[in-house]
Amino acid sequence: MNEAVFSQIAMMVLLTGLIGWMGFIVWDLAKKSQAGKFGTIALFTVLGAGVLGFIIKTVLVEVMQI
């Protein structure tokens, strides 16, 4: 296994873990602040938009091969 393959695998595994950890943090924040249903949905929508933006950027970079 060379460094490029290891980096790719590590990025996917650790990035998935980071997104899961951020989801837990947002859920805990919504629970502790008593955000309610609408507030919790708003928090997860913003987190999801950030994750979606990262995924779109990754796909565009691969398609354009920059």
mmCIF file of C-alpha atoms in Angstrom:
data_model
loop_
_atom_site.group_PDB
_atom_site.id
_atom_site.type_symbol
_atom_site.label_atom_id
_atom_site.label_comp_id
_atom_site.label_asym_id
_atom_site.label_seq_id
_atom_site.Cartn_x
_atom_site.Cartn_y
_atom_site.Cartn_z
ATOM 1 C CA MET A 1 0.000 0.000 0.000
ATOM 2 C CA ASN A 2 1.485 3.309 -1.017
ATOM 3 C CA GLU A 3 0.993 6.695 0.611
ATOM 4 C CA ALA A 4 -1.660 7.896 -1.856
ATOM 5 C CA VAL A 5 -3.912 4.872 -1.279
ATOM 6 C CA PHE A 6 -3.465 5.136 2.492
ATOM 7 C CA SER A 7 -4.300 8.857 2.397
ATOM 8 C CA GLN A 8 -7.447 8.243 0.370
ATOM 9 C CA ILE A 9 -8.679 5.491 2.696
ATOM 10 C CA ALA A 10 -7.794 7.473 5.835
ATOM 11 C CA MET A 11 -9.554 10.565 4.513
ATOM 12 C CA MET A 12 -12.774 8.666 3.840
ATOM 13 C CA VAL A 13 -12.771 6.860 7.191
ATOM 14 C CA LEU A 14 -11.805 9.884 9.284
ATOM 15 C CA LEU A 15 -14.092 12.248 7.367
ATOM 16 C CA THR A 16 -17.036 9.908 7.941
ATOM 17 C CA GLY A 17 -16.161 9.823 11.637
ATOM 18 C CA LEU A 18 -15.896 13.621 11.755
ATOM 19 C CA ILE A 19 -19.303 14.063 10.129
ATOM 20 C CA GLY A 20 -20.810 11.599 12.601
ATOM 21 C CA TRP A 21 -19.160 13.407 15.516
ATOM 22 C CA MET A 22 -20.486 16.771 14.270
ATOM 23 C CA GLY A 23 -23.954 15.227 14.010
ATOM 24 C CA PHE A 24 -23.721 14.110 17.629
ATOM 25 C CA ILE A 25 -22.541 17.579 18.700
ATOM 26 C CA VAL A 26 -25.441 19.255 16.877
ATOM 27 C CA TRP A 27 -27.938 16.795 18.384
ATOM 28 C CA ASP A 28 -26.509 17.386 21.877
ATOM 29 C CA LEU A 29 -26.574 21.162 21.332
ATOM 30 C CA ALA A 30 -30.219 21.034 20.227
ATOM 31 C CA LYS A 31 -31.130 18.877 23.218
ATOM 32 C CA LYS A 32 -29.323 21.000 25.802
ATOM 33 C CA SER A 33 -30.611 24.293 24.403
ATOM 34 C CA GLN A 34 -34.184 22.940 24.156
ATOM 35 C CA ALA A 35 -34.317 24.012 20.515
ATOM 36 C CA GLY A 36 -37.524 22.119 19.797
ATOM 37 C CA LYS A 37 -38.430 20.360 16.606
ATOM 38 C CA PHE A 38 -37.996 23.360 14.293
ATOM 39 C CA GLY A 39 -34.660 24.395 15.819
ATOM 40 C CA THR A 40 -33.292 20.868 15.604
ATOM 41 C CA ILE A 41 -34.339 20.602 11.963
ATOM 42 C CA ALA A 42 -32.714 23.975 11.250
ATOM 43 C CA LEU A 43 -29.449 22.926 12.898
ATOM 44 C CA PHE A 44 -29.285 19.642 10.991
ATOM 45 C CA THR A 45 -30.230 21.397 7.731
ATOM 46 C CA VAL A 46 -27.259 23.733 8.089
ATOM 47 C CA LEU A 47 -24.935 20.845 8.971
ATOM 48 C CA GLY A 48 -26.277 18.863 6.011
ATOM 49 C CA ALA A 49 -25.750 21.816 3.665
ATOM 50 C CA GLY A 50 -22.107 22.000 4.718
ATOM 51 C CA VAL A 51 -21.609 18.273 4.171
ATOM 52 C CA LEU A 52 -23.420 18.457 0.819
ATOM 53 C CA GLY A 53 -21.204 21.357 -0.260
ATOM 54 C CA PHE A 54 -18.089 19.337 0.550
ATOM 55 C CA ILE A 55 -19.414 16.339 -1.402
ATOM 56 C CA ILE A 56 -20.327 18.498 -4.416
ATOM 57 C CA LYS A 57 -16.868 20.098 -4.351
ATOM 58 C CA THR A 58 -15.204 16.679 -4.250
ATOM 59 C CA VAL A 59 -17.301 15.399 -7.159
ATOM 60 C CA LEU A 60 -16.623 18.518 -9.248
ATOM 61 C CA VAL A 61 -12.875 18.287 -8.631
ATOM 62 C CA GLU A 62 -12.891 14.634 -9.726
ATOM 63 C CA VAL A 63 -15.012 15.341 -12.810
ATOM 64 C CA MET A 64 -12.923 18.345 -13.861
ATOM 65 C CA GLN A 65 -9.686 16.582 -12.825
ATOM 66 C CA ILE A 66 -8.097 19.706 -11.399
#
